[in-house]
Amino acid sequence: MSTEHGTEHGTEHGTEKIPTTRLGTDGPEVGVQGLGCMGMSFGYGPTDGDEARATLERALELGVTLYDTADMYGWGENEKFIAPFVQAHRDEIVVATKFGIVLDKDDPAKRGVNNDPAYIRSCVEGSLRRLGVDVIDLYYMHRRDVNVPIEEAVGAMAELVAEGKVKQLGLSEVTGPELRAAHAVHPIAAVQSEWSVFSRDVEAGVVPAVKELGVTFVPYSPLGRGFLTGAFTNATNELTEGDNRRAMPRFTGENAATNAALLEPVRKLAESRGVSLGQVALAWVQQQADVHGLPVVPIPGTRKRSRIEENTAATRLVLTDGELELLDPIAGQVAGGRYADMNFTSAGRE
């Protein structure tokens, strides 16, 4: 696998490190795969805190340097959870967090969006405090509030950079035009949106804008929230209470059965290469860097050391053109939307 920038592998205690690429046009080098930390304490049911903390350390050993959280993951609890790790390795890692999604503690299913400048300022102070750091490396607008001009919101974010509270800016689930408007106010280092074998709507307008502006694309849910690992045959019954995926269209009823059947080409490819389904799915996402000519740093989430080893190994799996073609039709056949309400996504505004 090639990347735009670093391609050398280092070793540490017998551990082969993943390649690197640059975050934005003038940002730091980061591993070509990051780590989504949300599930360590929020969203996917019960978790083993000790194993999750060991997973953070193992990821760093393997060359993972971008760690992703958000203020809404457990009302700040996820930031607190990773804070000791962040502080212990402050000069070795890039920590990303987000603002913009507002939760209702009385109704966890209810979500709002707020990009008001005063709210942004209160959010950054809260995240700095919970993470126990002086500066956030990458600060994302988690969702776009259409009631606030994006130029106004990004202008407020730019002030945080000028004040030394934030190093780089990111946007999540924005359209191509929204990205261009934001980038004209202040350089955007990264765009985070869902991108996987199952979810490819970003390729129409967002990916070309990201490439044009020299932005790094950070795919979240590159494993389809676990569906692409083949772990589910009846997702609704197999997910625990408190798992957000129980309410997601692709995991429910007939949709789940339809989507499970779509994994057959992934399964056959995995068997022929002697790898897991998840590694095929991750290799596909990683390879979009070459397909589209832009830096790509997916952030699969996991809470287990064995999974981080499996996931990072996928950076060394290169699919052939024929294998890519085999996977190409899948996204167009997926049953159900990414979310029940797509208004909060870039696809819902394009």
mmCIF file of N, CA, C and O in Angstrom, residues 56-132:
data_model
loop_
_atom_site.group_PDB
_atom_site.id
_atom_site.type_symbol
_atom_site.label_atom_id
_atom_site.label_comp_id
_atom_site.label_asym_id
_atom_site.label_seq_id
_atom_site.Cartn_x
_atom_site.Cartn_y
_atom_site.Cartn_z
ATOM 1 N N LEU A 56 -5.765 1.132 23.906
ATOM 2 C CA LEU A 56 -5.176 2.436 23.571
ATOM 3 C C LEU A 56 -3.656 2.324 23.490
ATOM 4 O O LEU A 56 -3.026 2.817 22.537
ATOM 5 N N GLU A 57 -3.069 1.674 24.468
ATOM 6 C CA GLU A 57 -1.607 1.527 24.504
ATOM 7 C C GLU A 57 -1.109 0.656 23.350
ATOM 8 O O GLU A 57 -0.096 0.959 22.713
ATOM 9 N N ARG A 58 -1.836 -0.444 23.082
ATOM 10 C CA ARG A 58 -1.426 -1.337 22.002
ATOM 11 C C ARG A 58 -1.512 -0.630 20.649
ATOM 12 O O ARG A 58 -0.652 -0.823 19.772
ATOM 13 N N ALA A 59 -2.519 0.192 20.482
ATOM 14 C CA ALA A 59 -2.669 0.930 19.230
ATOM 15 C C ALA A 59 -1.453 1.823 18.984
ATOM 16 O O ALA A 59 -0.918 1.870 17.864
ATOM 17 N N LEU A 60 -0.997 2.488 20.018
ATOM 18 C CA LEU A 60 0.167 3.361 19.868
ATOM 19 C C LEU A 60 1.412 2.558 19.511
ATOM 20 O O LEU A 60 2.214 2.983 18.664
ATOM 21 N N GLU A 61 1.577 1.411 20.114
ATOM 22 C CA GLU A 61 2.709 0.544 19.778
ATOM 23 C C GLU A 61 2.715 0.179 18.295
ATOM 24 O O GLU A 61 3.769 0.019 17.684
ATOM 25 N N LEU A 62 1.514 0.064 17.725
ATOM 26 C CA LEU A 62 1.377 -0.345 16.330
ATOM 27 C C LEU A 62 1.431 0.837 15.357
ATOM 28 O O LEU A 62 1.296 0.655 14.153
ATOM 29 N N GLY A 63 1.620 2.035 15.887
ATOM 30 C CA GLY A 63 1.758 3.209 15.032
ATOM 31 C C GLY A 63 0.502 4.030 14.842
ATOM 32 O O GLY A 63 0.487 4.970 14.054
ATOM 33 N N VAL A 64 -0.561 3.687 15.566
ATOM 34 C CA VAL A 64 -1.784 4.487 15.533
ATOM 35 C C VAL A 64 -1.542 5.741 16.369
ATOM 36 O O VAL A 64 -1.203 5.642 17.550
ATOM 37 N N THR A 65 -1.699 6.910 15.761
ATOM 38 C CA THR A 65 -1.405 8.146 16.499
ATOM 39 C C THR A 65 -2.575 9.130 16.530
ATOM 40 O O THR A 65 -2.526 10.106 17.275
ATOM 41 N N LEU A 66 -3.639 8.888 15.753
ATOM 42 C CA LEU A 66 -4.811 9.762 15.770
ATOM 43 C C LEU A 66 -5.909 9.094 16.593
ATOM 44 O O LEU A 66 -6.390 8.008 16.242
ATOM 45 N N TYR A 67 -6.301 9.752 17.693
ATOM 46 C CA TYR A 67 -7.310 9.207 18.610
ATOM 47 C C TYR A 67 -8.519 10.135 18.609
ATOM 48 O O TYR A 67 -8.395 11.331 18.865
ATOM 49 N N ASP A 68 -9.687 9.566 18.339
ATOM 50 C CA ASP A 68 -10.881 10.362 18.076
ATOM 51 C C ASP A 68 -11.943 10.179 19.155
ATOM 52 O O ASP A 68 -12.322 9.050 19.497
ATOM 53 N N THR A 69 -12.436 11.292 19.678
ATOM 54 C CA THR A 69 -13.512 11.285 20.661
ATOM 55 C C THR A 69 -14.447 12.454 20.355
ATOM 56 O O THR A 69 -14.341 13.091 19.307
ATOM 57 N N ALA A 70 -15.389 12.740 21.247
ATOM 58 C CA ALA A 70 -16.303 13.871 21.087
ATOM 59 C C ALA A 70 -16.937 14.186 22.421
ATOM 60 O O ALA A 70 -17.067 13.314 23.287
ATOM 61 N N ASP A 71 -17.377 15.444 22.567
ATOM 62 C CA ASP A 71 -17.964 15.838 23.847
ATOM 63 C C ASP A 71 -19.295 15.155 24.113
ATOM 64 O O ASP A 71 -19.711 15.010 25.258
ATOM 65 N N MET A 72 -19.987 14.693 23.041
ATOM 66 C CA MET A 72 -21.301 14.083 23.248
ATOM 67 C C MET A 72 -21.246 12.591 23.554
ATOM 68 O O MET A 72 -22.261 11.985 23.871
ATOM 69 N N TYR A 73 -20.064 11.995 23.478
ATOM 70 C CA TYR A 73 -19.954 10.568 23.788
ATOM 71 C C TYR A 73 -20.045 10.379 25.296
ATOM 72 O O TYR A 73 -19.063 10.530 26.031
ATOM 73 N N GLY A 74 -21.255 10.049 25.752
ATOM 74 C CA GLY A 74 -21.457 9.882 27.188
ATOM 75 C C GLY A 74 -21.421 11.185 27.952
ATOM 76 O O GLY A 74 -21.007 11.213 29.110
ATOM 77 N N TRP A 75 -21.845 12.282 27.289
ATOM 78 C CA TRP A 75 -21.853 13.596 27.936
ATOM 79 C C TRP A 75 -20.476 13.937 28.513
ATOM 80 O O TRP A 75 -20.339 14.384 29.647
ATOM 81 N N GLY A 76 -19.448 13.701 27.731
ATOM 82 C CA GLY A 76 -18.089 14.038 28.152
ATOM 83 C C GLY A 76 -17.317 12.913 28.804
ATOM 84 O O GLY A 76 -16.104 13.030 29.015
ATOM 85 N N GLU A 77 -17.987 11.817 29.118
ATOM 86 C CA GLU A 77 -17.314 10.726 29.832
ATOM 87 C C GLU A 77 -16.234 10.063 28.978
ATOM 88 O O GLU A 77 -15.235 9.567 29.512
ATOM 89 N N ASN A 78 -16.411 10.028 27.656
ATOM 90 C CA ASN A 78 -15.400 9.401 26.807
ATOM 91 C C ASN A 78 -14.114 10.217 26.789
ATOM 92 O O ASN A 78 -13.008 9.658 26.814
ATOM 93 N N GLU A 79 -14.244 11.535 26.786
ATOM 94 C CA GLU A 79 -13.052 12.384 26.875
ATOM 95 C C GLU A 79 -12.322 12.131 28.193
ATOM 96 O O GLU A 79 -11.090 12.037 28.219
ATOM 97 N N LYS A 80 -13.087 12.022 29.256
ATOM 98 C CA LYS A 80 -12.468 11.744 30.563
ATOM 99 C C LYS A 80 -11.788 10.375 30.566
ATOM 100 O O LYS A 80 -10.720 10.212 31.163
ATOM 101 N N PHE A 81 -12.400 9.410 29.883
ATOM 102 C CA PHE A 81 -11.871 8.054 29.875
ATOM 103 C C PHE A 81 -10.497 7.994 29.215
ATOM 104 O O PHE A 81 -9.582 7.332 29.720
ATOM 105 N N ILE A 82 -10.336 8.694 28.075
ATOM 106 C CA ILE A 82 -9.056 8.615 27.375
ATOM 107 C C ILE A 82 -8.040 9.636 27.889
ATOM 108 O O ILE A 82 -6.869 9.586 27.517
ATOM 109 N N ALA A 83 -8.473 10.542 28.772
ATOM 110 C CA ALA A 83 -7.598 11.622 29.238
ATOM 111 C C ALA A 83 -6.269 11.134 29.825
ATOM 112 O O ALA A 83 -5.210 11.670 29.472
ATOM 113 N N PRO A 84 -6.247 10.128 30.701
ATOM 114 C CA PRO A 84 -4.950 9.683 31.246
ATOM 115 C C PRO A 84 -3.994 9.201 30.149
ATOM 116 O O PRO A 84 -2.788 9.468 30.216
ATOM 117 N N PHE A 85 -4.524 8.502 29.169
ATOM 118 C CA PHE A 85 -3.695 8.039 28.055
ATOM 119 C C PHE A 85 -3.177 9.225 27.252
ATOM 120 O O PHE A 85 -1.984 9.279 26.902
ATOM 121 N N VAL A 86 -4.042 10.178 26.962
ATOM 122 C CA VAL A 86 -3.643 11.365 26.194
ATOM 123 C C VAL A 86 -2.535 12.120 26.921
ATOM 124 O O VAL A 86 -1.524 12.510 26.323
ATOM 125 N N GLN A 87 -2.701 12.310 28.209
ATOM 126 C CA GLN A 87 -1.711 13.054 28.991
ATOM 127 C C GLN A 87 -0.386 12.308 29.069
ATOM 128 O O GLN A 87 0.687 12.925 29.013
ATOM 129 N N ALA A 88 -0.437 10.987 29.171
ATOM 130 C CA ALA A 88 0.790 10.188 29.289
ATOM 131 C C ALA A 88 1.597 10.164 27.993
ATOM 132 O O ALA A 88 2.813 9.967 28.021
ATOM 133 N N HIS A 89 0.914 10.384 26.866
ATOM 134 C CA HIS A 89 1.582 10.302 25.558
ATOM 135 C C HIS A 89 1.374 11.579 24.747
ATOM 136 O O HIS A 89 1.286 11.530 23.525
ATOM 137 N N ARG A 90 1.347 12.713 25.440
ATOM 138 C CA ARG A 90 0.938 13.962 24.797
ATOM 139 C C ARG A 90 1.744 14.294 23.555
ATOM 140 O O ARG A 90 1.202 14.806 22.558
ATOM 141 N N ASP A 91 3.040 14.043 23.563
ATOM 142 C CA ASP A 91 3.875 14.426 22.424
ATOM 143 C C ASP A 91 3.921 13.367 21.329
ATOM 144 O O ASP A 91 4.506 13.591 20.266
ATOM 145 N N GLU A 92 3.282 12.223 21.566
ATOM 146 C CA GLU A 92 3.331 11.123 20.595
ATOM 147 C C GLU A 92 2.055 10.999 19.778
ATOM 148 O O GLU A 92 2.055 10.348 18.723
ATOM 149 N N ILE A 93 0.981 11.607 20.238
ATOM 150 C CA ILE A 93 -0.314 11.379 19.604
ATOM 151 C C ILE A 93 -0.986 12.680 19.170
ATOM 152 O O ILE A 93 -0.602 13.772 19.585
ATOM 153 N N VAL A 94 -2.005 12.525 18.332
ATOM 154 C CA VAL A 94 -2.873 13.621 17.916
ATOM 155 C C VAL A 94 -4.264 13.296 18.462
ATOM 156 O O VAL A 94 -4.831 12.247 18.148
ATOM 157 N N VAL A 95 -4.797 14.177 19.291
ATOM 158 C CA VAL A 95 -6.121 13.943 19.856
ATOM 159 C C VAL A 95 -7.132 14.830 19.133
ATOM 160 O O VAL A 95 -6.926 16.025 18.959
ATOM 161 N N ALA A 96 -8.217 14.191 18.699
ATOM 162 C CA ALA A 96 -9.300 14.900 18.008
ATOM 163 C C ALA A 96 -10.567 14.783 18.829
ATOM 164 O O ALA A 96 -10.907 13.698 19.323
ATOM 165 N N THR A 97 -11.263 15.888 18.987
ATOM 166 C CA THR A 97 -12.573 15.848 19.625
ATOM 167 C C THR A 97 -13.502 16.777 18.855
ATOM 168 O O THR A 97 -13.097 17.466 17.922
ATOM 169 N N LYS A 98 -14.782 16.775 19.259
ATOM 170 C CA LYS A 98 -15.795 17.440 18.448
ATOM 171 C C LYS A 98 -16.821 18.159 19.326
ATOM 172 O O LYS A 98 -17.021 17.799 20.484
ATOM 173 N N PHE A 99 -17.488 19.131 18.716
ATOM 174 C CA PHE A 99 -18.618 19.824 19.333
ATOM 175 C C PHE A 99 -19.758 19.853 18.315
ATOM 176 O O PHE A 99 -19.546 19.637 17.119
ATOM 177 N N GLY A 100 -20.954 20.138 18.786
ATOM 178 C CA GLY A 100 -22.036 20.423 17.854
ATOM 179 C C GLY A 100 -23.279 19.586 18.035
ATOM 180 O O GLY A 100 -24.381 20.034 17.714
ATOM 181 N N ILE A 101 -23.147 18.338 18.519
ATOM 182 C CA ILE A 101 -24.328 17.513 18.769
ATOM 183 C C ILE A 101 -24.745 17.697 20.225
ATOM 184 O O ILE A 101 -23.931 17.552 21.133
ATOM 185 N N VAL A 102 -26.006 18.037 20.425
ATOM 186 C CA VAL A 102 -26.535 18.288 21.760
ATOM 187 C C VAL A 102 -27.471 17.145 22.144
ATOM 188 O O VAL A 102 -28.427 16.840 21.427
ATOM 189 N N LEU A 103 -27.188 16.502 23.268
ATOM 190 C CA LEU A 103 -27.999 15.387 23.752
ATOM 191 C C LEU A 103 -28.968 15.851 24.842
ATOM 192 O O LEU A 103 -28.723 16.836 25.532
ATOM 193 N N ASP A 104 -30.033 15.088 24.975
ATOM 194 C CA ASP A 104 -31.020 15.332 26.023
ATOM 195 C C ASP A 104 -30.940 14.172 27.008
ATOM 196 O O ASP A 104 -31.256 13.037 26.672
ATOM 197 N N LYS A 105 -30.516 14.456 28.232
ATOM 198 C CA LYS A 105 -30.355 13.382 29.212
ATOM 199 C C LYS A 105 -31.682 12.715 29.558
ATOM 200 O O LYS A 105 -31.710 11.562 29.985
ATOM 201 N N ASP A 106 -32.788 13.429 29.392
ATOM 202 C CA ASP A 106 -34.101 12.846 29.684
ATOM 203 C C ASP A 106 -34.591 11.961 28.542
ATOM 204 O O ASP A 106 -35.467 11.125 28.734
ATOM 205 N N ASP A 107 -34.017 12.158 27.350
ATOM 206 C CA ASP A 107 -34.404 11.361 26.184
ATOM 207 C C ASP A 107 -33.162 11.125 25.334
ATOM 208 O O ASP A 107 -32.871 11.889 24.413
ATOM 209 N N PRO A 108 -32.396 10.065 25.628
ATOM 210 C CA PRO A 108 -31.126 9.806 24.942
ATOM 211 C C PRO A 108 -31.247 9.701 23.428
ATOM 212 O O PRO A 108 -30.277 9.926 22.709
ATOM 213 N N ALA A 109 -32.452 9.360 22.927
ATOM 214 C CA ALA A 109 -32.632 9.230 21.480
ATOM 215 C C ALA A 109 -32.790 10.595 20.800
ATOM 216 O O ALA A 109 -32.672 10.704 19.582
ATOM 217 N N LYS A 110 -33.037 11.616 21.596
ATOM 218 C CA LYS A 110 -33.263 12.953 21.053
ATOM 219 C C LYS A 110 -31.932 13.678 20.880
ATOM 220 O O LYS A 110 -31.123 13.737 21.809
ATOM 221 N N ARG A 111 -31.710 14.240 19.696
ATOM 222 C CA ARG A 111 -30.460 14.935 19.430
ATOM 223 C C ARG A 111 -30.724 16.244 18.691
ATOM 224 O O ARG A 111 -31.574 16.300 17.803
ATOM 225 N N GLY A 112 -29.968 17.262 19.075
ATOM 226 C CA GLY A 112 -30.027 18.540 18.386
ATOM 227 C C GLY A 112 -28.643 18.935 17.911
ATOM 228 O O GLY A 112 -27.657 18.232 18.175
ATOM 229 N N VAL A 113 -28.564 20.055 17.202
ATOM 230 C CA VAL A 113 -27.296 20.547 16.696
ATOM 231 C C VAL A 113 -27.169 22.021 17.042
ATOM 232 O O VAL A 113 -28.129 22.779 16.914
ATOM 233 N N ASN A 114 -25.977 22.423 17.496
ATOM 234 C CA ASN A 114 -25.743 23.812 17.868
ATOM 235 C C ASN A 114 -24.360 24.239 17.400
ATOM 236 O O ASN A 114 -23.351 23.657 17.819
ATOM 237 N N ASN A 115 -24.314 25.214 16.500
ATOM 238 C CA ASN A 115 -23.043 25.780 16.027
ATOM 239 C C ASN A 115 -22.897 27.239 16.415
ATOM 240 O O ASN A 115 -22.079 27.972 15.837
ATOM 241 N N ASP A 116 -23.670 27.675 17.392
ATOM 242 C CA ASP A 116 -23.590 29.073 17.820
ATOM 243 C C ASP A 116 -22.191 29.370 18.370
ATOM 244 O O ASP A 116 -21.640 28.586 19.152
ATOM 245 N N PRO A 117 -21.583 30.510 17.978
ATOM 246 C CA PRO A 117 -20.215 30.819 18.431
ATOM 247 C C PRO A 117 -20.020 30.762 19.940
ATOM 248 O O PRO A 117 -18.997 30.268 20.413
ATOM 249 N N ALA A 118 -20.991 31.261 20.704
ATOM 250 C CA ALA A 118 -20.859 31.223 22.162
ATOM 251 C C ALA A 118 -20.865 29.780 22.663
ATOM 252 O O ALA A 118 -20.131 29.420 23.593
ATOM 253 N N TYR A 119 -21.669 28.949 22.027
ATOM 254 C CA TYR A 119 -21.732 27.532 22.400
ATOM 255 C C TYR A 119 -20.419 26.844 22.065
ATOM 256 O O TYR A 119 -19.905 26.038 22.852
ATOM 257 N N ILE A 120 -19.859 27.152 20.899
ATOM 258 C CA ILE A 120 -18.575 26.563 20.496
ATOM 259 C C ILE A 120 -17.505 26.877 21.541
ATOM 260 O O ILE A 120 -16.732 26.011 21.947
ATOM 261 N N ARG A 121 -17.487 28.118 21.997
ATOM 262 C CA ARG A 121 -16.481 28.525 22.986
ATOM 263 C C ARG A 121 -16.663 27.774 24.306
ATOM 264 O O ARG A 121 -15.680 27.343 24.924
ATOM 265 N N SER A 122 -17.899 27.582 24.722
ATOM 266 C CA SER A 122 -18.131 26.841 25.969
ATOM 267 C C SER A 122 -17.733 25.381 25.796
ATOM 268 O O SER A 122 -17.210 24.763 26.724
ATOM 269 N N CYS A 123 -17.949 24.841 24.610
ATOM 270 C CA CYS A 123 -17.618 23.432 24.356
ATOM 271 C C CYS A 123 -16.116 23.192 24.404
ATOM 272 O O CYS A 123 -15.661 22.193 24.968
ATOM 273 N N VAL A 124 -15.343 24.073 23.778
ATOM 274 C CA VAL A 124 -13.898 23.855 23.750
ATOM 275 C C VAL A 124 -13.320 23.914 25.148
ATOM 276 O O VAL A 124 -12.428 23.136 25.495
ATOM 277 N N GLU A 125 -13.842 24.806 25.966
ATOM 278 C CA GLU A 125 -13.346 24.895 27.344
ATOM 279 C C GLU A 125 -13.651 23.604 28.102
ATOM 280 O O GLU A 125 -12.819 23.111 28.873
ATOM 281 N N GLY A 126 -14.840 23.048 27.871
ATOM 282 C CA GLY A 126 -15.199 21.802 28.531
ATOM 283 C C GLY A 126 -14.325 20.642 28.090
ATOM 284 O O GLY A 126 -13.875 19.838 28.911
ATOM 285 N N SER A 127 -14.054 20.566 26.788
ATOM 286 C CA SER A 127 -13.224 19.467 26.281
ATOM 287 C C SER A 127 -11.787 19.585 26.769
ATOM 288 O O SER A 127 -11.164 18.575 27.133
ATOM 289 N N LEU A 128 -11.250 20.795 26.792
ATOM 290 C CA LEU A 128 -9.891 20.993 27.306
ATOM 291 C C LEU A 128 -9.796 20.536 28.763
ATOM 292 O O LEU A 128 -8.831 19.870 29.154
ATOM 293 N N ARG A 129 -10.806 20.856 29.517
ATOM 294 C CA ARG A 129 -10.817 20.500 30.941
ATOM 295 C C ARG A 129 -10.917 18.978 31.119
ATOM 296 O O ARG A 129 -10.167 18.391 31.905
ATOM 297 N N ARG A 130 -11.822 18.358 30.394
ATOM 298 C CA ARG A 130 -12.013 16.913 30.553
ATOM 299 C C ARG A 130 -10.808 16.112 30.059
ATOM 300 O O ARG A 130 -10.448 15.090 30.649
ATOM 301 N N LEU A 131 -10.199 16.567 28.969
ATOM 302 C CA LEU A 131 -9.025 15.877 28.434
ATOM 303 C C LEU A 131 -7.765 16.190 29.241
ATOM 304 O O LEU A 131 -6.779 15.447 29.169
ATOM 305 N N GLY A 132 -7.796 17.284 29.992
ATOM 306 C CA GLY A 132 -6.641 17.670 30.796
ATOM 307 C C GLY A 132 -5.466 18.126 29.958
ATOM 308 O O GLY A 132 -4.307 17.839 30.292
#
